[in-house]
Coordinates of C-alpha atoms in Angstrom, one line a residue:
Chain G
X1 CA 0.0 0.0 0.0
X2 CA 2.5 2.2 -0.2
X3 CA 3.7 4.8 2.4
X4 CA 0.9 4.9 4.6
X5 CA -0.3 7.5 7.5
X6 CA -2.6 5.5 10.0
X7 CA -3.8 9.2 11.2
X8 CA -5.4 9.8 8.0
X9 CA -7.5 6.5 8.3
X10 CA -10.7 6.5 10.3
X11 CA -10.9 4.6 13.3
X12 CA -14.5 4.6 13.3
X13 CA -17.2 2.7 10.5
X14 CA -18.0 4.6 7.6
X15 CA -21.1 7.0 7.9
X16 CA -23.7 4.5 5.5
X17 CA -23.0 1.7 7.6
X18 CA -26.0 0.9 10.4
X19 CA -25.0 -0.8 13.6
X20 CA -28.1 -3.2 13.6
X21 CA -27.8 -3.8 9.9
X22 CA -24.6 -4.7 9.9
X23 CA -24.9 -7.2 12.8
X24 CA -27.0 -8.6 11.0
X25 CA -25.1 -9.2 8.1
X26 CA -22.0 -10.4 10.2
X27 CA -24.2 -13.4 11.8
X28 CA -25.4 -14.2 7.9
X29 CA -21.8 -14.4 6.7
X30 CA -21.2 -16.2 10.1
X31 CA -23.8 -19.3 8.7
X32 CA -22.1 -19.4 5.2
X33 CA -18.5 -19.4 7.0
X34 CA -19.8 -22.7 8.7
X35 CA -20.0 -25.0 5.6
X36 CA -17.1 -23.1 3.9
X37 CA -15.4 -24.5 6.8
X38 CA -16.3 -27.8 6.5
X39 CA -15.7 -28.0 3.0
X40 CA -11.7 -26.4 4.1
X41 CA -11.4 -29.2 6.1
X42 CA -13.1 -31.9 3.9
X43 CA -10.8 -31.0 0.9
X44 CA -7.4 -30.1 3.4
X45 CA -6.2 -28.6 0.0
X46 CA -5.7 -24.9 0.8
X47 CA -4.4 -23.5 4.8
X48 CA -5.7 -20.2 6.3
X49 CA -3.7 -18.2 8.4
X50 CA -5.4 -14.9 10.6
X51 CA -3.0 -12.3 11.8
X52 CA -4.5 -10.2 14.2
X53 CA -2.2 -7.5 14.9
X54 CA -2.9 -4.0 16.9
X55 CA -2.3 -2.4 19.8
X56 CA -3.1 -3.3 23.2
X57 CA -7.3 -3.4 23.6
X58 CA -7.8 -2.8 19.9
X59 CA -9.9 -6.0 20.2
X60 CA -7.8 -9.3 19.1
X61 CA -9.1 -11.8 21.6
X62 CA -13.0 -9.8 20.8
X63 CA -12.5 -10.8 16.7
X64 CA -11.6 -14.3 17.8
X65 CA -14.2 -14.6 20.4
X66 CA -17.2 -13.1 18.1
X67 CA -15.9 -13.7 14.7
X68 CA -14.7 -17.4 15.4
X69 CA -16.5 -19.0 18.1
X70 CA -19.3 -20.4 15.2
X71 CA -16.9 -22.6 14.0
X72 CA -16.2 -26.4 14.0
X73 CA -13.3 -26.1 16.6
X74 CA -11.8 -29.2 15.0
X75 CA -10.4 -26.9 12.1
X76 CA -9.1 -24.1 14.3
X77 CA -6.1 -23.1 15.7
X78 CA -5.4 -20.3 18.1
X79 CA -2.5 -19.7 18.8
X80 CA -1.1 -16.1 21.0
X81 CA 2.3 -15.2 20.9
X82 CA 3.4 -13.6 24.1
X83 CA 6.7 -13.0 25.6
X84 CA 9.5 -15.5 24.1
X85 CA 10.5 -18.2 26.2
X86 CA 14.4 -18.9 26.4
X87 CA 14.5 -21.6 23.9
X88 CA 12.8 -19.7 21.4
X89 CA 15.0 -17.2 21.9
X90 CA 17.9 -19.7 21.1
X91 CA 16.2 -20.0 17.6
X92 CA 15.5 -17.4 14.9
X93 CA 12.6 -15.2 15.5
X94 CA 10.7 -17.1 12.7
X95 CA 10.8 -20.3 14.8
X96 CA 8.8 -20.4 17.0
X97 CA 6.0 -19.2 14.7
X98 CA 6.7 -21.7 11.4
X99 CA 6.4 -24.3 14.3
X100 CA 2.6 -23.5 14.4
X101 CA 1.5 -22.8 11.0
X102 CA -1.9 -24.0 9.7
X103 CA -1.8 -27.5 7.9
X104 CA -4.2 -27.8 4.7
X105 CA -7.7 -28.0 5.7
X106 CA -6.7 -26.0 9.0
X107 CA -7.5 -22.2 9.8
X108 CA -5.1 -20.8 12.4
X109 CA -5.3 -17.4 13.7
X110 CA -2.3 -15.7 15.2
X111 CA -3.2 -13.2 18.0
X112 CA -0.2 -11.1 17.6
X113 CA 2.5 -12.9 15.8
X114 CA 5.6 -12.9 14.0
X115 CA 5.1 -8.7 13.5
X116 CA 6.0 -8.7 17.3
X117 CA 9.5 -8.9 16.5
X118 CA 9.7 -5.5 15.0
X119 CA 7.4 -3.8 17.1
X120 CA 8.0 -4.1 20.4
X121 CA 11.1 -5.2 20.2
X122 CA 11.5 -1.9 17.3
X123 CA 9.9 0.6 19.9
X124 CA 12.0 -0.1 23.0
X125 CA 15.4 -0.2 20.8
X126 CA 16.3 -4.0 21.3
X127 CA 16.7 -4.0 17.3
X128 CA 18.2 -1.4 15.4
X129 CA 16.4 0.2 12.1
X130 CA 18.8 -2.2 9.4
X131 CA 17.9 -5.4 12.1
X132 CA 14.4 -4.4 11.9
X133 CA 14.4 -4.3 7.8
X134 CA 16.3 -7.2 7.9
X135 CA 13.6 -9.1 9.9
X136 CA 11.0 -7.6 7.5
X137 CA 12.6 -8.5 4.3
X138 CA 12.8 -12.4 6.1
X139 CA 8.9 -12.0 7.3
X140 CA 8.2 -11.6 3.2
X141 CA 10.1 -14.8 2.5
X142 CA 8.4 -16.7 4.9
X143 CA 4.9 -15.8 4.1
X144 CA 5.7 -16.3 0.4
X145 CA 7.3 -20.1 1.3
X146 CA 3.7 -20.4 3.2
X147 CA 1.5 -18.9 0.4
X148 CA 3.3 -20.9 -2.4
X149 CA 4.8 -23.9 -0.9
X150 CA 1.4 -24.9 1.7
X151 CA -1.4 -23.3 -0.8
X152 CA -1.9 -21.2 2.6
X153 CA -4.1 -17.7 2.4
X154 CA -2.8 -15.5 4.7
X155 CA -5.3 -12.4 6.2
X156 CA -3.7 -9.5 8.1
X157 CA -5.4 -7.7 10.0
X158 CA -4.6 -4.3 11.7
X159 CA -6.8 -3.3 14.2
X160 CA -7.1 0.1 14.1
X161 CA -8.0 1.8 17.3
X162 CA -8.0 5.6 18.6
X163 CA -5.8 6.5 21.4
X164 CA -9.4 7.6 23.1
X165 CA -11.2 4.3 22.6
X166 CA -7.9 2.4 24.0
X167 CA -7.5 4.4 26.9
X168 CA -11.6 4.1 28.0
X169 CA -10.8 0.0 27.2
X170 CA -8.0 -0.2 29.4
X171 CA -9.9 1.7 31.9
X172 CA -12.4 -0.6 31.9
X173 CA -9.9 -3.5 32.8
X174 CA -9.7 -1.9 35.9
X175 CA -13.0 -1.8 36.9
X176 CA -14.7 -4.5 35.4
X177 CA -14.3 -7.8 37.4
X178 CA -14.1 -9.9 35.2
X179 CA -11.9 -8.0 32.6
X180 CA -9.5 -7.6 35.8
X181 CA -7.5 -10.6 34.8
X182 CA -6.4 -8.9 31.5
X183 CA -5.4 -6.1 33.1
X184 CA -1.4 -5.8 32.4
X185 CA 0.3 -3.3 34.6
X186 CA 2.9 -2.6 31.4
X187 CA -0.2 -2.1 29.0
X188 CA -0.1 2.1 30.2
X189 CA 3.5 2.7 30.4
X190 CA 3.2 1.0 26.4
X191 CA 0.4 3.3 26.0
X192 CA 2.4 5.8 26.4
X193 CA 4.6 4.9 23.4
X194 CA 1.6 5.6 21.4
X195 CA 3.9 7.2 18.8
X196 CA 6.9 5.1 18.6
X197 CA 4.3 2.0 18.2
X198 CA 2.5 3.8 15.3
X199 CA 5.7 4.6 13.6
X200 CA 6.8 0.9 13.5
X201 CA 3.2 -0.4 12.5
X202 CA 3.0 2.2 9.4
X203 CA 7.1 0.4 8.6
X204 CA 5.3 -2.8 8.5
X205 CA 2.4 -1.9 6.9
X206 CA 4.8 -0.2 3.8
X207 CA 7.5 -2.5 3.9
X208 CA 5.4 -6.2 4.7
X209 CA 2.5 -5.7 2.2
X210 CA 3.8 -8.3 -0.6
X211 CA 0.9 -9.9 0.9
X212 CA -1.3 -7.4 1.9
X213 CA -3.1 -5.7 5.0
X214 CA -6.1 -4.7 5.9
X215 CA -6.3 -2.0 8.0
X216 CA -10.0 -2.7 10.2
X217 CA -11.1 0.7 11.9
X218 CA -11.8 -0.6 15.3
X219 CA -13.2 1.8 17.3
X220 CA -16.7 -0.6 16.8
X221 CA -16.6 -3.6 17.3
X222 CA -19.8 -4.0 15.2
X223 CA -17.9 -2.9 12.2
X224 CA -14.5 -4.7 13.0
X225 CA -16.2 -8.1 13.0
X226 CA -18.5 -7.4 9.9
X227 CA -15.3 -6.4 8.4
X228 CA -13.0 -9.5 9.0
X229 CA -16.0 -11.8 8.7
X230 CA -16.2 -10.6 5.4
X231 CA -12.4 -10.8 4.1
X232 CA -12.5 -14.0 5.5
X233 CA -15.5 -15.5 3.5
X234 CA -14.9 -14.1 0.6
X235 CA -11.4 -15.4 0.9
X236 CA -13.0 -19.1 1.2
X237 CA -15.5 -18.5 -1.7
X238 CA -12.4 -17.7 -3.8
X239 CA -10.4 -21.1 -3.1
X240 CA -13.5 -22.8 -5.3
X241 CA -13.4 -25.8 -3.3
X242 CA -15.2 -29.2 -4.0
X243 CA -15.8 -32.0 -1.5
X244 CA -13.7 -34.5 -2.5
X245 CA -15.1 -38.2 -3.5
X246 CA -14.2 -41.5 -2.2
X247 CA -10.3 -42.4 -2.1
X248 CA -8.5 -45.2 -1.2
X249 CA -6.4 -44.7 2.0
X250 CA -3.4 -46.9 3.8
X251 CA -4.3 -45.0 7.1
X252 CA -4.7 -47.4 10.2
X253 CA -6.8 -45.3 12.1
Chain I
X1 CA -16.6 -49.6 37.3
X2 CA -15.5 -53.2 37.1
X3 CA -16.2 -56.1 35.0
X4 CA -18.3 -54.6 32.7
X5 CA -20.4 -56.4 29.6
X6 CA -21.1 -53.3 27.3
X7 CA -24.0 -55.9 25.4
X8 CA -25.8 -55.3 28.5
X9 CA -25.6 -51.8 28.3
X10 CA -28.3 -49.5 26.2
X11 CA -27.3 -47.4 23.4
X12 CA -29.9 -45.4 23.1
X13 CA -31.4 -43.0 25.6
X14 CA -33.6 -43.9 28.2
X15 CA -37.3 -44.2 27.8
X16 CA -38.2 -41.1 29.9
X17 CA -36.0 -38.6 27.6
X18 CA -38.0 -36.5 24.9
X19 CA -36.0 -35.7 21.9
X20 CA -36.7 -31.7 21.5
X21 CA -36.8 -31.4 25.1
X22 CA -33.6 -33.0 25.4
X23 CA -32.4 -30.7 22.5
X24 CA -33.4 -27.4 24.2
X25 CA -31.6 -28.2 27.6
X26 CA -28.2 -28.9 25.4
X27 CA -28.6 -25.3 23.8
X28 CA -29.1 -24.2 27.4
X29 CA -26.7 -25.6 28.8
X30 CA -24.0 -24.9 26.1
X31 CA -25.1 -21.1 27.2
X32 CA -23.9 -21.9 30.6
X33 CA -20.7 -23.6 29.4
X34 CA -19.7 -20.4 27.7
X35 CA -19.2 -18.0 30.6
X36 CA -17.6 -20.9 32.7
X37 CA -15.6 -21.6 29.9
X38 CA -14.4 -17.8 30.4
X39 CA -13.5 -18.2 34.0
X40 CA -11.7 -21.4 33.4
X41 CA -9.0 -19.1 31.1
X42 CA -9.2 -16.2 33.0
X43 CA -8.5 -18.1 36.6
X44 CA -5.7 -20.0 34.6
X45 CA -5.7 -22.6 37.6
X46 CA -7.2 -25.6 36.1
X47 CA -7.3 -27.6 32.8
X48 CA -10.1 -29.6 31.1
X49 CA -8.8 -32.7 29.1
X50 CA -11.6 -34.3 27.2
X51 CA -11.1 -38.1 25.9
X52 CA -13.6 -39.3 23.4
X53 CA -13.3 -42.8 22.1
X54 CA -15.8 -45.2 20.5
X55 CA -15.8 -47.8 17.1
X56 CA -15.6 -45.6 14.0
X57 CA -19.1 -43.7 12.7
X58 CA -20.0 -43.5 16.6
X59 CA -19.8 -39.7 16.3
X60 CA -16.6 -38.6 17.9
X61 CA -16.5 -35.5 14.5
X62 CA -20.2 -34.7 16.0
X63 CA -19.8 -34.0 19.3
X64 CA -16.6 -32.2 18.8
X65 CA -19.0 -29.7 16.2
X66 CA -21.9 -29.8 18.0
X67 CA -21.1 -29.2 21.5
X68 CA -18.1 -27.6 21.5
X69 CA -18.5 -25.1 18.5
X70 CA -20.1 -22.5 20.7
X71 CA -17.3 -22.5 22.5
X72 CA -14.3 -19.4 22.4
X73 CA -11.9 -21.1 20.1
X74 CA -8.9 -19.6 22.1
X75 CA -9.7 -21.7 25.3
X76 CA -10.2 -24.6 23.2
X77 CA -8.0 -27.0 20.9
X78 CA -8.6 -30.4 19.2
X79 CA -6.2 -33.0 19.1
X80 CA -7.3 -35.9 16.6
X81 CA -4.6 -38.9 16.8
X82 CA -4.0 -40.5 13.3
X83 CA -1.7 -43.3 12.6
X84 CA 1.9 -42.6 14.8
X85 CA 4.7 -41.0 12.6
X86 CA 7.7 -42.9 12.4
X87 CA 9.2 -40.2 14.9
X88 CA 6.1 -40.5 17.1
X89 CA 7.3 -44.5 16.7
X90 CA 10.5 -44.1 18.0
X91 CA 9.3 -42.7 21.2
X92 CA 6.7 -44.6 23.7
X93 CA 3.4 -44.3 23.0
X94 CA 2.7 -41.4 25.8
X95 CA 5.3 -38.9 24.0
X96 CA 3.0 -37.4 21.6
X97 CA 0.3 -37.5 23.8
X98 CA 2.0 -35.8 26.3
X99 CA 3.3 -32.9 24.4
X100 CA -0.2 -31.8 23.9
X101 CA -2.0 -31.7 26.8
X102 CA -3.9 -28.9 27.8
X103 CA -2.0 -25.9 29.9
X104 CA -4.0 -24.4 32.7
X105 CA -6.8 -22.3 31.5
X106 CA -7.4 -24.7 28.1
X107 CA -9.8 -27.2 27.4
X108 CA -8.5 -30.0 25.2
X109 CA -10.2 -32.5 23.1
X110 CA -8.4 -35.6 21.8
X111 CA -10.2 -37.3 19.2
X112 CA -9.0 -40.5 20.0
X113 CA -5.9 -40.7 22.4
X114 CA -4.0 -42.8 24.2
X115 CA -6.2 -45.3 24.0
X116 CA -5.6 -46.3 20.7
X117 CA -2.2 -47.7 22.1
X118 CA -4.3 -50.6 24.0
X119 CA -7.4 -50.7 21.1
X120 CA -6.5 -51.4 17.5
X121 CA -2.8 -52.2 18.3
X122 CA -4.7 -54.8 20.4
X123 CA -7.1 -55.7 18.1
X124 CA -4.3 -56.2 15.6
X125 CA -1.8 -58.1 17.4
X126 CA 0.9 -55.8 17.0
X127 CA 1.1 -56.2 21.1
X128 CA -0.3 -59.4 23.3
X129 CA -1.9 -59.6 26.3
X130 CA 0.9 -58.7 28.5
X131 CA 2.0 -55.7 26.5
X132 CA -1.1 -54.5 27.0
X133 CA -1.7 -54.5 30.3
X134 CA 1.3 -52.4 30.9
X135 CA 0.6 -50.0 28.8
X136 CA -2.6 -49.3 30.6
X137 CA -0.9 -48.9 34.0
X138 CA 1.3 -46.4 32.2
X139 CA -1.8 -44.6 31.0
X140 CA -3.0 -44.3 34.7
X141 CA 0.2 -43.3 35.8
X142 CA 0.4 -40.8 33.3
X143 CA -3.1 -39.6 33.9
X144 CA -2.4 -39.3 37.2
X145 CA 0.6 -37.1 36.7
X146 CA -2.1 -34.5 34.4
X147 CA -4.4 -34.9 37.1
X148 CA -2.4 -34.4 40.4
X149 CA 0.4 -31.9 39.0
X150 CA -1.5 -29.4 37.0
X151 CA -5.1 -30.0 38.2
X152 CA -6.4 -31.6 34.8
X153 CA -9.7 -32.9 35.3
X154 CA -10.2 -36.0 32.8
X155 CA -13.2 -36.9 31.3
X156 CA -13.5 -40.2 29.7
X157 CA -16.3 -40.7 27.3
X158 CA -16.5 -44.1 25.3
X159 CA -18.9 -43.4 22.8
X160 CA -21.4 -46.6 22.6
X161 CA -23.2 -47.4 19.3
X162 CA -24.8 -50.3 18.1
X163 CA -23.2 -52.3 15.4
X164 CA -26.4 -51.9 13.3
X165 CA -26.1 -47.6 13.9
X166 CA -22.4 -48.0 12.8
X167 CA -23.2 -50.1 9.8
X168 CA -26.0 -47.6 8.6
X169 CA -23.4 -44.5 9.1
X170 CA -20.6 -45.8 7.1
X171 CA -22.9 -46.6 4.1
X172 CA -23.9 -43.0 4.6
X173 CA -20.5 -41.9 3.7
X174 CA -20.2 -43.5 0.6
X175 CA -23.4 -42.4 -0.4
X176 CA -23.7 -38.9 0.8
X177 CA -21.2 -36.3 -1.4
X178 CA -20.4 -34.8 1.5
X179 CA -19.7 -37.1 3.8
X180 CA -17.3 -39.3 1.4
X181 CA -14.2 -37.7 2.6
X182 CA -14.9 -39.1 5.8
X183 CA -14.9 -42.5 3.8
X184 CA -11.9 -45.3 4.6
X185 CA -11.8 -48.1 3.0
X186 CA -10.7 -50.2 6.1
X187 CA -13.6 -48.9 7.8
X188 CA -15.6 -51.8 6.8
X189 CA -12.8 -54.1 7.3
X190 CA -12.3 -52.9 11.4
X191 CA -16.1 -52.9 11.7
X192 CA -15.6 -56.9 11.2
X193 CA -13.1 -57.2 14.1
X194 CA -16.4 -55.8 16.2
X195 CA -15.9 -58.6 19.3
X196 CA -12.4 -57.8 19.6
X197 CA -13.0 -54.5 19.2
X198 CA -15.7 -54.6 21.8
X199 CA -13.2 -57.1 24.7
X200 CA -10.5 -54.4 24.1
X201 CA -12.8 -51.4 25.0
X202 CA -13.9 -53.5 28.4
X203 CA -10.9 -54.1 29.3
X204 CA -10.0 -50.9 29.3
X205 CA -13.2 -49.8 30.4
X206 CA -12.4 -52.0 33.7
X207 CA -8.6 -51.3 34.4
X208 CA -8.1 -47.5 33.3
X209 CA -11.1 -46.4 35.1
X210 CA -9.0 -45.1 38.3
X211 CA -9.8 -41.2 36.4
X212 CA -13.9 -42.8 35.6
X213 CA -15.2 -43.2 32.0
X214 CA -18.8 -42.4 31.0
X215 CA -20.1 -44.9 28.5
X216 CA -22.4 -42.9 26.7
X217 CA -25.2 -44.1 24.7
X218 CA -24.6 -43.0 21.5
X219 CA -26.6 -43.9 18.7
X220 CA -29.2 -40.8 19.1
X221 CA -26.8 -37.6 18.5
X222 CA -29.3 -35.7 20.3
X223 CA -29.0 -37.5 23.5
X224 CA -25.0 -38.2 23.1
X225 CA -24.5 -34.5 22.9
X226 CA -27.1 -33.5 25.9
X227 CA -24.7 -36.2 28.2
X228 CA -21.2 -34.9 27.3
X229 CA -22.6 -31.0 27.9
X230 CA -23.8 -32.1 31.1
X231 CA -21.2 -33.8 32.7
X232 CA -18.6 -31.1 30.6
X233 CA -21.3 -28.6 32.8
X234 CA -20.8 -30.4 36.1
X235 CA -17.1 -30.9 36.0
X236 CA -16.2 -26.8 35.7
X237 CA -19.2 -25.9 38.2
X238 CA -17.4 -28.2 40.9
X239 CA -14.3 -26.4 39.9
X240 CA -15.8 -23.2 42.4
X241 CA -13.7 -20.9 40.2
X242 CA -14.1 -16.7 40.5
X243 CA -12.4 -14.1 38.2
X244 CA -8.6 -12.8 39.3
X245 CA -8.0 -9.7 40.6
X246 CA -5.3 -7.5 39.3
X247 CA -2.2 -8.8 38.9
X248 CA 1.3 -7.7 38.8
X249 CA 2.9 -8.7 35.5
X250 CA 6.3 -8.3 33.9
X251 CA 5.2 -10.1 30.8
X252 CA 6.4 -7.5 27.8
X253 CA 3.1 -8.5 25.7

């Protein structure tokens, strides 16, 4: 996409879209996902991979609790990528993640991912600018080997919050009782790198976008799930799958 | 539960149980499940391992869509144990098991599991009587360890259909389009090793029952599925679990 400025890009759903409307459109694209799925899984010839990236209370675990919860668990994967543990950190950064990519028939969704390692570790200086183009130059490699070598269709996501709407979210961590448990004492000093952050998402954005992002305004949550539900199905509806007829099989179980 | 004769046991529901009745309390139920299911992860203090084994066609793919599909896919992951890899062979038969069972926080469901190890290998030959029996004192050692040493509560279901149920479900998959996928040609072959099939599952019905099976009858889907929510239901209200508070954290995401 080019050089891109996330502060020119509305966080919030474009003015024709109604919330009610739009939910309900979401929960019909939710019942076509369903035997898209199945027919993924029944085939197993293409992989889908989710990459939910943004920053903290943009909404990640939301999309995958709203947007994916309809599905036949059996062919998802969720995997989050948090801190890395000392043996990952003995191995490339790209480890850890190829470890856990989506076979054929599988959807996996990343919440946060492989863009972690030039983000955080970009905003608080543990890479350098040429390590951190380095890494990117290696993250388009490796989602190429994925897209051509597994038939794997991989969505990224940016979840695009306001400062405003982040700051009332993590608020609400606080208070709420049972959002207390996500509450991360770091999540306001990171806040605070609001810039820093946004400078290293727009590098990714540019410089990552062989295979390309989406950039979700997600201010709503409404729109945000109408938005990735639709990507996602009309991603499927493009791999023109067929269910597959009766084959002879060696397998012992 | 002893020496147990599974001819003697029903396969379908019992008399009293109305089918759309039946059906409505699952849905309700499954409502239930969902918030507890959000505890369980937020709490992060125990973790659900869910076993399901039965002859092929007795609807392990069903329960696995129907009752836990509602569920947030990032709590939940599905483990479904084909035939052993060469380098899963050159290990013992726990080491692939073990590596993924579910962390605190996570339900897991293995489509078949460990028990395999002591079924068609059984069945087959491939191991005798003795081989066997060790095996299944190293499966209640091992359960044991999930059970005492990071709270894993272990339910057991052995999914019990009737050979005339089975036979009806694997002509379906030749005959349905959509279903032919599911289609393996040995199926029909196993289905004819039924009464060794059937001594193998007692046996371990009787001497792996230290963490209890549920034999659940299992030709009615709509009567399997209400059991399994229900005792899925009771296991995680017993669990008395309450949102976290705050934490401290030094996590970095």
């Amino acid at each position: 996409m080019g050089k891109i400025r996330l502060d020119d890009i509305s966080t919030r759903a474009p003015k024709d879209f109604d919330k009610e409307a739009t939910k309900t459109k979401t929960q019909e694209i939710l019942q076509e996902l369903d035997e898209l799925q199945n027919l993924l899984f029944a085939e197993s010839k293409h992989a889908i991979l989710v990459i939910l990236q943004g920053p903290d209370a943009s909404g990640k675990d939301g999309v995958i609790r709203n947007v994916f919860t309809s599905m036949n668990p059996q062919g998802i994967n969720v995997k989050s990528f948090k801190t890395p543990t000392a043996l990952e950190l003995s191995h490339d950064f790209l480890w850890r993640i190829h470890a856990v990519v989506p076979a054929k028939g599988m959807i996996h969704i990343f919440n946060r991912s492989q863009y972690e390692d030039v983000l955080i570790t970009r905003v608080h200086k543990w890479i350098d600018d040429e390590g951190a183009y380095k890494r990117m130059k290696a993250i388009n490699d490796f989602e190429r080997l994925l897209q051509e070598h597994n038939s794997t269709r991989i969505l990224k996501f940016y979840l695009h919050v306001s400062p405003e709407e982040q700051q009332e979210r993590l608020q609400e961590r606080i208070q709420d009782r049972t959002k207390q448990w996500k509450y991360n004492e770091n999540d306001f000093k990171e806040a605070k790198l609001w810039k820093e952050y946004r400078k290293a998402y727009e590098d990714c954005l540019e410089h990552c976008n062989d295979i390309p992002w989406t950039v979700v305004p997600a201010d709503q949550n409404w729109y945000k799930e109408y938005m990735i539900a639709s990507e996602l199905l009309a991603t499927l509806k493009k791999l023109d799958m067929k269910y597959p007829g009766l084959k002879k099989s060696n397998e012992g179980f």
